[in-house]
Coordinates of C-alpha atoms in Angstrom, one line a residue:
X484 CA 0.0 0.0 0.0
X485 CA 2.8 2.6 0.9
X486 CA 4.0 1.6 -2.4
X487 CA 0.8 2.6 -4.8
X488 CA 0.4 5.9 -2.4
X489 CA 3.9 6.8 -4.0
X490 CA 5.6 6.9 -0.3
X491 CA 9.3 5.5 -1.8
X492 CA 9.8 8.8 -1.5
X493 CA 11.1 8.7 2.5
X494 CA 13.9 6.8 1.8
X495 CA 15.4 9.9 0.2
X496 CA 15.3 11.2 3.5
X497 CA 18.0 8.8 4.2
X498 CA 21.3 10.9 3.8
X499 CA 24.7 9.4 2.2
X500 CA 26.0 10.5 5.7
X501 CA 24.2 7.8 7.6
X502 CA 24.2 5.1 4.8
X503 CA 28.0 4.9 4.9
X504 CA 27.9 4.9 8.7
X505 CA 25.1 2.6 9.3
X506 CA 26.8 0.0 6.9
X507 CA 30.0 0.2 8.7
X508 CA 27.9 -0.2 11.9
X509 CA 26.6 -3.0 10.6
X510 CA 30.1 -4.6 9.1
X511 CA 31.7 -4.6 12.5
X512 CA 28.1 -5.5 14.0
X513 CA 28.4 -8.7 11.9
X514 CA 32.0 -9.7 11.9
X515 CA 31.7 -9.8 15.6
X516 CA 28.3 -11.8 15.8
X517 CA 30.6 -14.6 13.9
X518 CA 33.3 -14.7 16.7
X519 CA 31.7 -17.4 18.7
X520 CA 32.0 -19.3 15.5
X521 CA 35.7 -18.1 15.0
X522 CA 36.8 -19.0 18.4
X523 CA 34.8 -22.0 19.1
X524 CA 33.4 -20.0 22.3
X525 CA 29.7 -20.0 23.7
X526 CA 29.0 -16.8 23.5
X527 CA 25.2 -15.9 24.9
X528 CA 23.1 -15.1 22.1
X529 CA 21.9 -12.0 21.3
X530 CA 25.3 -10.1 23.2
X531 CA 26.1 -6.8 22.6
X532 CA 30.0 -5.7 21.2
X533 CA 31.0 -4.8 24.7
X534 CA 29.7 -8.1 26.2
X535 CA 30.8 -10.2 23.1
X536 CA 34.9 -8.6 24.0
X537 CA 34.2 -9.2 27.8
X538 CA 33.3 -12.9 27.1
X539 CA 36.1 -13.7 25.0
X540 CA 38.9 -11.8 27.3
X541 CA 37.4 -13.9 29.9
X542 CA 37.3 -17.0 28.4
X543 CA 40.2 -16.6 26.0
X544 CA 42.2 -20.0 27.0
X545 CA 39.3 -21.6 26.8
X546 CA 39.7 -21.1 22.6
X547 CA 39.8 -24.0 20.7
X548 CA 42.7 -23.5 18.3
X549 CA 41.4 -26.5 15.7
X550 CA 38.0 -24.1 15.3
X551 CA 40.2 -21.3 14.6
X552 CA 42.7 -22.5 12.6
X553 CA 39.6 -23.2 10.2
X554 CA 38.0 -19.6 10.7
X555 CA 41.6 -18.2 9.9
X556 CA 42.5 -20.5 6.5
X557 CA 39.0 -19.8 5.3
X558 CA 39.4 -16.5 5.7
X559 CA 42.8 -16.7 4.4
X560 CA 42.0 -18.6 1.4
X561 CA 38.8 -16.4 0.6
X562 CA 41.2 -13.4 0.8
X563 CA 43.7 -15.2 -1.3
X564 CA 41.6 -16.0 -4.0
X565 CA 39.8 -12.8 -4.3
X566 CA 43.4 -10.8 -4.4
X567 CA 45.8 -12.4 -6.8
X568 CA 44.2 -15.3 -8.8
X569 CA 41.6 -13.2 -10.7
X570 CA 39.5 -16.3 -12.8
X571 CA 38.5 -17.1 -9.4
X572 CA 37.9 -14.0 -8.1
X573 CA 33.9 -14.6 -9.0
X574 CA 33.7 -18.0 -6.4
X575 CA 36.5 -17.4 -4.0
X576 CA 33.0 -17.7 -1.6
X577 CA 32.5 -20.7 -2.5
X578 CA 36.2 -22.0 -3.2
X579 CA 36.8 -21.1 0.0
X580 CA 33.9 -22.9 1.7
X581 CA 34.7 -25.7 0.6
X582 CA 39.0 -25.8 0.8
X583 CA 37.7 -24.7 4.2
X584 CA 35.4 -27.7 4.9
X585 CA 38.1 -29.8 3.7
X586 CA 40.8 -28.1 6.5
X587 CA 38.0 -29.3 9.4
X588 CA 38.3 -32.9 8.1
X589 CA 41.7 -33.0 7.9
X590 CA 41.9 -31.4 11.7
X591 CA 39.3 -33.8 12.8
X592 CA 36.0 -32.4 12.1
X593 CA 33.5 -33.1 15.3
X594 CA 35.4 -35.2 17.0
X595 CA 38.0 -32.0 17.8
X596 CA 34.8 -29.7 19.0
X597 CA 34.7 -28.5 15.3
X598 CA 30.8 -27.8 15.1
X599 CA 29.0 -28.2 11.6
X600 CA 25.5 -27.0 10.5
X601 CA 23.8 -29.8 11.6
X602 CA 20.6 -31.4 10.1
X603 CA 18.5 -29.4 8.0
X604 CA 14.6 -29.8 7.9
X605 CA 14.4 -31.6 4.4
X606 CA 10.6 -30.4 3.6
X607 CA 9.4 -26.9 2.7
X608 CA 7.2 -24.7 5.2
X609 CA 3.6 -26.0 5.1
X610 CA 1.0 -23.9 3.2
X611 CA -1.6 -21.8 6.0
X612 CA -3.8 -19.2 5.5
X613 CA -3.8 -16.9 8.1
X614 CA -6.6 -15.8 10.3
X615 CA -8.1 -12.8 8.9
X616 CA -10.4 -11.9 11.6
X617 CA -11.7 -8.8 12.4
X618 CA -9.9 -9.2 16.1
X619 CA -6.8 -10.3 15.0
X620 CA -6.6 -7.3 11.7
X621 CA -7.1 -4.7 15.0
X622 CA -4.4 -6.4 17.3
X623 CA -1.8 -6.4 14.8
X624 CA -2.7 -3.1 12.4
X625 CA -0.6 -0.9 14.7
X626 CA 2.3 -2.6 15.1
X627 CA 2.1 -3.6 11.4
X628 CA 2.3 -0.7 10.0
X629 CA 5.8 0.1 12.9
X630 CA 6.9 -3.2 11.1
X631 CA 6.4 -2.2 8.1
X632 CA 7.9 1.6 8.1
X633 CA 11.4 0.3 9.9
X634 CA 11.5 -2.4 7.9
X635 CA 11.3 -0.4 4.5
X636 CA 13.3 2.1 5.5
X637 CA 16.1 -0.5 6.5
X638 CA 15.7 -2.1 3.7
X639 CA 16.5 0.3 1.4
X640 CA 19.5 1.8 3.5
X641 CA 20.6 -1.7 2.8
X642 CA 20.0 -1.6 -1.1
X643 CA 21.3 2.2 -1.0
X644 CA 24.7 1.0 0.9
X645 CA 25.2 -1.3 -1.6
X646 CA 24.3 1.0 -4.5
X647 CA 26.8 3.2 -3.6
X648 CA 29.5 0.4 -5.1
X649 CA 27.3 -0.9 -7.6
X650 CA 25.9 2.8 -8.7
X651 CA 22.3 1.6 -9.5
X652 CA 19.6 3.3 -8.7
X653 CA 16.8 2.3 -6.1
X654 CA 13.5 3.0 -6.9
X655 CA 12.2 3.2 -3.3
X656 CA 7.9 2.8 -4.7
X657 CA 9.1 -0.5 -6.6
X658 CA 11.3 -1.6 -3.2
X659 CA 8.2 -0.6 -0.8
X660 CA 5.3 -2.8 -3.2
X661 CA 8.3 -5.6 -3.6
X662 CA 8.8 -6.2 0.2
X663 CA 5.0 -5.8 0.3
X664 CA 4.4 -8.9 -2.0
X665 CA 6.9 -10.6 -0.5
X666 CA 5.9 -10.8 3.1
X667 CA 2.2 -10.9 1.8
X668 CA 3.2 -14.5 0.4
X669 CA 5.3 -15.6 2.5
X670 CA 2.6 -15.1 5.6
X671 CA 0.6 -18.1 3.5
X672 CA 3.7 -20.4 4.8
X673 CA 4.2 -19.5 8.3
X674 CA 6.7 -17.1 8.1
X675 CA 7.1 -13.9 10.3
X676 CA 7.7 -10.2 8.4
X677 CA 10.9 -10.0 6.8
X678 CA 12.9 -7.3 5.8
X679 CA 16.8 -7.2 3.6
X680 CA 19.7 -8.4 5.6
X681 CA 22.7 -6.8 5.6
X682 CA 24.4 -10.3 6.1
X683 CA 23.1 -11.7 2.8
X684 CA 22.8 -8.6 0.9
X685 CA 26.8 -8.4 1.6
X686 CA 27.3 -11.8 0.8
X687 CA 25.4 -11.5 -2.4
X688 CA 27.2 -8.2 -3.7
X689 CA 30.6 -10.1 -2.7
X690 CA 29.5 -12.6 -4.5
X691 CA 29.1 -11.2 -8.0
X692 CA 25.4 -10.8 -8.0
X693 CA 24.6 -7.8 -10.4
X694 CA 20.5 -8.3 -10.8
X695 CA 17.7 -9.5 -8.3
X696 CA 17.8 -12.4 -10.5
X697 CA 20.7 -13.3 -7.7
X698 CA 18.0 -13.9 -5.0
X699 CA 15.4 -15.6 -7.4
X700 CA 18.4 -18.6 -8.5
X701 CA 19.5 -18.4 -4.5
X702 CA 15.8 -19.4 -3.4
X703 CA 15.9 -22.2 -6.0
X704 CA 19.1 -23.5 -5.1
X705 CA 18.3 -23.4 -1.2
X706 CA 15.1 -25.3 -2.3
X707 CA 17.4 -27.7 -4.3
X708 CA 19.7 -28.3 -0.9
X709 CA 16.8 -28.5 1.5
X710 CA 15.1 -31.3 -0.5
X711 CA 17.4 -33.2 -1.8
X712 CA 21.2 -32.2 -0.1
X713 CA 20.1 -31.2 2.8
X714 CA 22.8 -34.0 4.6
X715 CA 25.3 -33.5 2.6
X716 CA 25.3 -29.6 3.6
X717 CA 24.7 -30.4 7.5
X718 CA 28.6 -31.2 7.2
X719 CA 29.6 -27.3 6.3
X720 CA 31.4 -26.2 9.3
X721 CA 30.4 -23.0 11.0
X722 CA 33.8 -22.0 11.6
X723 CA 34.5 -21.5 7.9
X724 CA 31.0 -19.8 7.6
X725 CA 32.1 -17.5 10.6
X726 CA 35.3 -16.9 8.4
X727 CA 33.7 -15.6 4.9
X728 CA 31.4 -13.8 6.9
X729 CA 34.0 -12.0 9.2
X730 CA 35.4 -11.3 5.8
X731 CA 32.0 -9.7 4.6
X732 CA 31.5 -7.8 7.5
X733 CA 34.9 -6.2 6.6
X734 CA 34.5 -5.3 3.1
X735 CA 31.5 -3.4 4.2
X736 CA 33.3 -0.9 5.4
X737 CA 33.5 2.0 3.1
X738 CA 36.8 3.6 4.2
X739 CA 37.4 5.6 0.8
X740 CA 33.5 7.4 1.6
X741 CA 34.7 7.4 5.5
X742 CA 37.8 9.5 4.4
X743 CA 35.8 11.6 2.3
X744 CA 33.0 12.6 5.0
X745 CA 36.0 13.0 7.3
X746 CA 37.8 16.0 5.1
X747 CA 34.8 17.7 3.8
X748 CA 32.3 17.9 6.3
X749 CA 32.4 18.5 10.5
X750 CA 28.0 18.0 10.2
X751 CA 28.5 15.0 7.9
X752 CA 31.1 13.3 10.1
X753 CA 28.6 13.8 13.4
X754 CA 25.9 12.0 11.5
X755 CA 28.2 9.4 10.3
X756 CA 29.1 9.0 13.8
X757 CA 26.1 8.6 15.5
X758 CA 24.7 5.9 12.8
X759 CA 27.6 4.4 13.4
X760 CA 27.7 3.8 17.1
X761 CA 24.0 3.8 16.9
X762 CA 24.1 0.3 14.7
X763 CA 27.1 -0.6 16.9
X764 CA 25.1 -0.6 20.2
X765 CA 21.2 0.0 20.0
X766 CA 19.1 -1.7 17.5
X767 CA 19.7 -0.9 13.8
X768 CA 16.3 0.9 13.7
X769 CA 17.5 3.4 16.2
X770 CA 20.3 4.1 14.7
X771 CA 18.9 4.9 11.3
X772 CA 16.2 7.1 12.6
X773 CA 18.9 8.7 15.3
X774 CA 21.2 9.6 12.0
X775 CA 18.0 10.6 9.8
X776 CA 16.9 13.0 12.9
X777 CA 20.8 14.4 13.2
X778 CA 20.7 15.0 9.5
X779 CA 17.2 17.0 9.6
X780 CA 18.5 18.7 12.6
X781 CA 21.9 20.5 10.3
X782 CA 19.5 20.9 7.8
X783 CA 18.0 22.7 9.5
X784 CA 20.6 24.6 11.1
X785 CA 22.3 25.2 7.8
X786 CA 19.1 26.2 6.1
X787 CA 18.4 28.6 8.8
X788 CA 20.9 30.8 8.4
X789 CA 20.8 31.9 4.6
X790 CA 23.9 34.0 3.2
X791 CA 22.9 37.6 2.6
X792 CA 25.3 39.9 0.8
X793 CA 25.7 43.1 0.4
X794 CA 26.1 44.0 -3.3
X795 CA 28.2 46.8 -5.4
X796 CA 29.1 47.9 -8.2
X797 CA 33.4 47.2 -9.0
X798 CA 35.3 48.8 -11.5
X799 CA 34.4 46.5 -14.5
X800 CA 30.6 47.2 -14.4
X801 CA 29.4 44.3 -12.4
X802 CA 27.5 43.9 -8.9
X803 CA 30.2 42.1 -6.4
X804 CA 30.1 40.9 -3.1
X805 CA 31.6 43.9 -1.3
X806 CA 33.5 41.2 0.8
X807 CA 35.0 40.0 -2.2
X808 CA 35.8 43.6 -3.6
X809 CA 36.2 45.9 -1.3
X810 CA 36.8 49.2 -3.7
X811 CA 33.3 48.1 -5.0
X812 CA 30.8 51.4 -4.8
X813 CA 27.1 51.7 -3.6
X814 CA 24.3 53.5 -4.2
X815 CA 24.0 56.3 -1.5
X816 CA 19.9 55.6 -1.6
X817 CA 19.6 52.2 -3.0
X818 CA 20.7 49.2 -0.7
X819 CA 21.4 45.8 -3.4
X820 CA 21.3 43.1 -1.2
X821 CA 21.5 39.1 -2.2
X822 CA 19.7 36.2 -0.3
X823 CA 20.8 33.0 -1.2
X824 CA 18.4 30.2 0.6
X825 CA 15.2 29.3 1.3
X826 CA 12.5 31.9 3.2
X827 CA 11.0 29.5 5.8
X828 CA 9.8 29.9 9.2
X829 CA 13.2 28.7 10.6
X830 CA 15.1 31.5 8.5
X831 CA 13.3 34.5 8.9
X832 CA 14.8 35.5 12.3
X833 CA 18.0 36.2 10.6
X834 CA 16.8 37.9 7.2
X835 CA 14.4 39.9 9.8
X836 CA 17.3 41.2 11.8
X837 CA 19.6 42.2 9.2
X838 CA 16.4 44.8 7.4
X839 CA 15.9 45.5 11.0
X840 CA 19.1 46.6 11.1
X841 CA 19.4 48.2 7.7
X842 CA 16.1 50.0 8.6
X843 CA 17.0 51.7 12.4
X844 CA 20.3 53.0 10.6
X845 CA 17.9 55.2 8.6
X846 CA 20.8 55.8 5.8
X847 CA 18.7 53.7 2.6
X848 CA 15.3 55.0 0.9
X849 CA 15.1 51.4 -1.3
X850 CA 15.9 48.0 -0.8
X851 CA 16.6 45.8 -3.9
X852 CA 16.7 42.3 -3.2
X853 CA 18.6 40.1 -5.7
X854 CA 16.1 36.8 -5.4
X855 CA 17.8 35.1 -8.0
X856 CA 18.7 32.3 -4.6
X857 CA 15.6 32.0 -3.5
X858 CA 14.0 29.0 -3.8
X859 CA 11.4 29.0 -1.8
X860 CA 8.8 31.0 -0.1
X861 CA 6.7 29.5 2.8
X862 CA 3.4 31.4 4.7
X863 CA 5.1 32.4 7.5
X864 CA 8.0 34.2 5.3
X865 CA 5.4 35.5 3.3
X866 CA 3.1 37.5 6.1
X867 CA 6.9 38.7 7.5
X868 CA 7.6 40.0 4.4
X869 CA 4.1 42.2 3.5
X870 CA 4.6 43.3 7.0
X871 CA 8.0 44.5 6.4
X872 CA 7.5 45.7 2.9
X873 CA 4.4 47.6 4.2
X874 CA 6.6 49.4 6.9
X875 CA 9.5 50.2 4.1
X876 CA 6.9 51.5 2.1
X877 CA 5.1 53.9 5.1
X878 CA 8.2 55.1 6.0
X879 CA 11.3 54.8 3.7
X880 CA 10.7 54.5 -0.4
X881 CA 10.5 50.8 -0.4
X882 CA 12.1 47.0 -0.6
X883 CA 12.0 45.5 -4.6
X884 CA 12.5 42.2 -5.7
X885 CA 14.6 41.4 -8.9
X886 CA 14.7 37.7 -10.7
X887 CA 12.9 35.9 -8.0
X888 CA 11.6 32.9 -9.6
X889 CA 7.5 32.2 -10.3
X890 CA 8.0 28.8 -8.6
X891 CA 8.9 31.1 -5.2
X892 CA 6.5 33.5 -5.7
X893 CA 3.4 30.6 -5.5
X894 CA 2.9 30.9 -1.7
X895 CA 2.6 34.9 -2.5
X896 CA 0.2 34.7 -5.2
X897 CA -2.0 32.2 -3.5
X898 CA -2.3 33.5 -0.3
X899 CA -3.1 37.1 -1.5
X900 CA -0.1 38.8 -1.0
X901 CA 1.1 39.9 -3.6
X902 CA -2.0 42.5 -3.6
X903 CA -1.0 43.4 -0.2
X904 CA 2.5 44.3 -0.8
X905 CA 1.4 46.8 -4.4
X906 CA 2.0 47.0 -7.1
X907 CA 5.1 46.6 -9.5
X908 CA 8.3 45.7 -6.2
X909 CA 8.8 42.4 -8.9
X910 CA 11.1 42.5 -11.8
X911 CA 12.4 40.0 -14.0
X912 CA 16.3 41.3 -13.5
X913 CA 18.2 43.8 -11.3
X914 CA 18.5 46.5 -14.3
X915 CA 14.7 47.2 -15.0
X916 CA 14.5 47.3 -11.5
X917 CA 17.5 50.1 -10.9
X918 CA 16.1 52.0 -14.0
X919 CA 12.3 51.8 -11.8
X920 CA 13.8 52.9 -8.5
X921 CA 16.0 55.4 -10.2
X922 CA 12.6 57.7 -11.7
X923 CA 11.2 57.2 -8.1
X924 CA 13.9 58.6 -5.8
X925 CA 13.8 62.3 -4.5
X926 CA 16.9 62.7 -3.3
X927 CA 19.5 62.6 -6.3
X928 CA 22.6 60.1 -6.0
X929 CA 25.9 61.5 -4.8
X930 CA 27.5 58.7 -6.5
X931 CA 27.7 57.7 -10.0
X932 CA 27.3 54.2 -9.1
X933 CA 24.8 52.9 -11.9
X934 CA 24.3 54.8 -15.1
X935 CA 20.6 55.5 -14.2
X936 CA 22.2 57.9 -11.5
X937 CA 21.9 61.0 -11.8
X938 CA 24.3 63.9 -11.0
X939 CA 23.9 67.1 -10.3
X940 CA 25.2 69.7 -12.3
X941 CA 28.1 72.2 -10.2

């Protein structure tokens, strides 16, 4: 349903920021979920990082070296493989496996405390339709629809995190109605909501997988095993398993993007941060909508404070920056100001404190803003700036707008501004406009700034 209603459109709220540091997060996060499997060690299930190090400090001479030395030459092999003999390269997974299988039966399998998968159920799930009850659709609608939002959106900072190696693009409405299907199915054969694994999903990338073809012929060949090798692949040691996937974990980490977040942006590198140790120690749901909120929050911090410049005319005819140019002249009755951002409820106390400013100095007649950056005009900016062009106009000669775009000016057309604030303070560039304040202004430039001035004859 979120699919059809067009709602793939959240995921965009997911920046690059907390992608890269939700799958490094979740690299570590698995590496170390595969270390009771490397060192042959009961670790309690479900054991956070910190408890996971704590167990094995404490129980580190209680390692068995035979499980390890099969974690360590699968991992070896795997990495091997994938570095110097390149025709491989595509199944060093696989190669690997089974080299590594082969290294548990040559250090004596089971009988040295080398654990293997075990028996497999050798029949599908049973077919069930589920009860549809009116009782049942109210208990679970809620906490459905929770499901069903974390679930999507993790899904797709998976598909995203891998997307940033594979540069495809994720069509987050196709995602949302694919995961839908999916679990809608899969509920006719007892299964509970499912959502993309990072664990597989790196695996599968690693793996050469290019298409979701990958996961079709991957459900076929686990069907394949279950029904007819099922005991033939209940002799696949989990140490080597531990050992590809220790190896997965690490190639999840993006250290090239890492590096980059780390010289370009302080913001960036906060949110990367928190994701990061968010995924590390608190649920991976918390830590994507803990990075997504840090991200909204220096949006918003950023967006509030828009640039505003102060504009003049250098030496080779053009408006400047007077920052920039510093001999550049102004107008002695026209102030040329730039605003370069969004006019939004969060911004407005800044833009409304620099024309307060301008306005209690009492040295301008006209404003002209150049709008050319403005993007956007919300309600709130809107009934500040009739206000304030109201005032201008009562008092001073009056604030103009030049190049600000049709798209901004919706909010102000709708909402009946524009007949508020009079007639003709909108041109289509800064020149019209100069040349319409110039006729209107009664006191007569001392500079020759623009070539509208005038000057007065000696």
């Amino acid at each position: 349903v979120m699919g059809l209603l067009r709602m793939g459109r959240l995921v965009n709220f997911v920046s690059h920021s907390v992608i890269i540091g939700f799958t490094a997060g979740a690299g570590i996060l698995i590496a170390f979920k595969q270390l009771k499997h490397v060192f042959g060690l009961p670790i309690p299930q479900g054991s956070t990082i910190p408890k996971i190090i704590q167990y094995i400090v404490q129980h580190i001479s209680e390692t068995n070296w035979m499980v390890l030395a099969v974690a360590a030459g699968t991992f070896i092999i795997a990495l091997l493989i994938k570095l110097f003999i390149k025709p491989l390269r595509r199944y060093y997974m696989l190669l690997a496996m089974i080299l590594g299988s082969v290294l548990a039966l040559i250090l004596g399998g089971s009988g040295n405390g080398i654990e293997t998968v075990g028996e497999l159920p050798s029949n599908l799930p049973p077919f069930q339709v589920p009860d549809f009850s009116i009782a049942n659709v109210k208990q679970l609608s809620s906490g459905a629809m929770v499901l069903a939002l974390l679930g999507l959106i993790e899904a797709v900072a998976i598909g995203r995190a891998i997307a940033l190696h594979t540069h495809q693009r994720i069509d987050g409405n196709q995602e949302f109605i694919g995961q839908g299907l999916s679990n809608m199915v899969a509920s006719f054969f007892s299964s509970y909501a499912g959502s993309g694994s990072f664990t597989r999903s790196g695996v599968n990338h690693q793996a050469g997988a290019k298409t979701p073809m990958a996961a079709i012929f991957a459900s076929v060949f686990l069907m394949v095993v279950l029904l007819i090798f099922a005991d033939y692949a209940s002799f696949l040691p989990k140490a080597a398993m531990g050992g590809i996937i220790v190896l997965v974990g690490y190639n999840l980490i993006d250290f090239h993007h890492i590096k980059n977040v780390y010289k370009s942006s302080g913001r960036e590198l906060i949110v990367l941060g928190i994701t990061f140790f968010g995924t590390l120690f608190f649920d991976l749901e918390f830590a994507l909508l803990a990075g997504i909120l840090a991200s909204f929050f220096f949006y918003m911090e950023r967006t509030s404070q828009p640039n505003i410049a102060v504009l003049g005319m250098s030496k080779d005819r053009r408006l400047i920056n007077l920052i920039r140019d510093e001999n550049a002249m102004e107008c002695s009755n026209l102030k040329i100001v730039r605003i370069d951002g969004s006019l939004y409820f969060g911004s407005i106390e800044k833009i409304a404190a620099f024309f307060s400013q301008l306005y209690e100095k009492n040295e301008m007649q006209y404003v002209l803003v150049a709008a050319d950056g403005i993007n956007f005009i919300d309600l709130a900016a809107a009934e500040w700036l009739t206000n304030e062009i109201r005032k201008w106009q009562k008092n001073r000669g009056g604030i103009y707008f030049a190049g600000l775009k049709l798209v901004s000016q919706d909010v102000i057309r709708k909402g009946g501004f524009f007949e508020k604030m009079g007639d003709g303070i909108f041109f289509k560039d800064k020149k019209t406009a100069i040349s319409y304040i110039h006729n209107k202004l009664e006191v007569p430039c001392k500079e020759q700034v623009f070539t509208e001035c005038r000057v007065e004859n000696p």
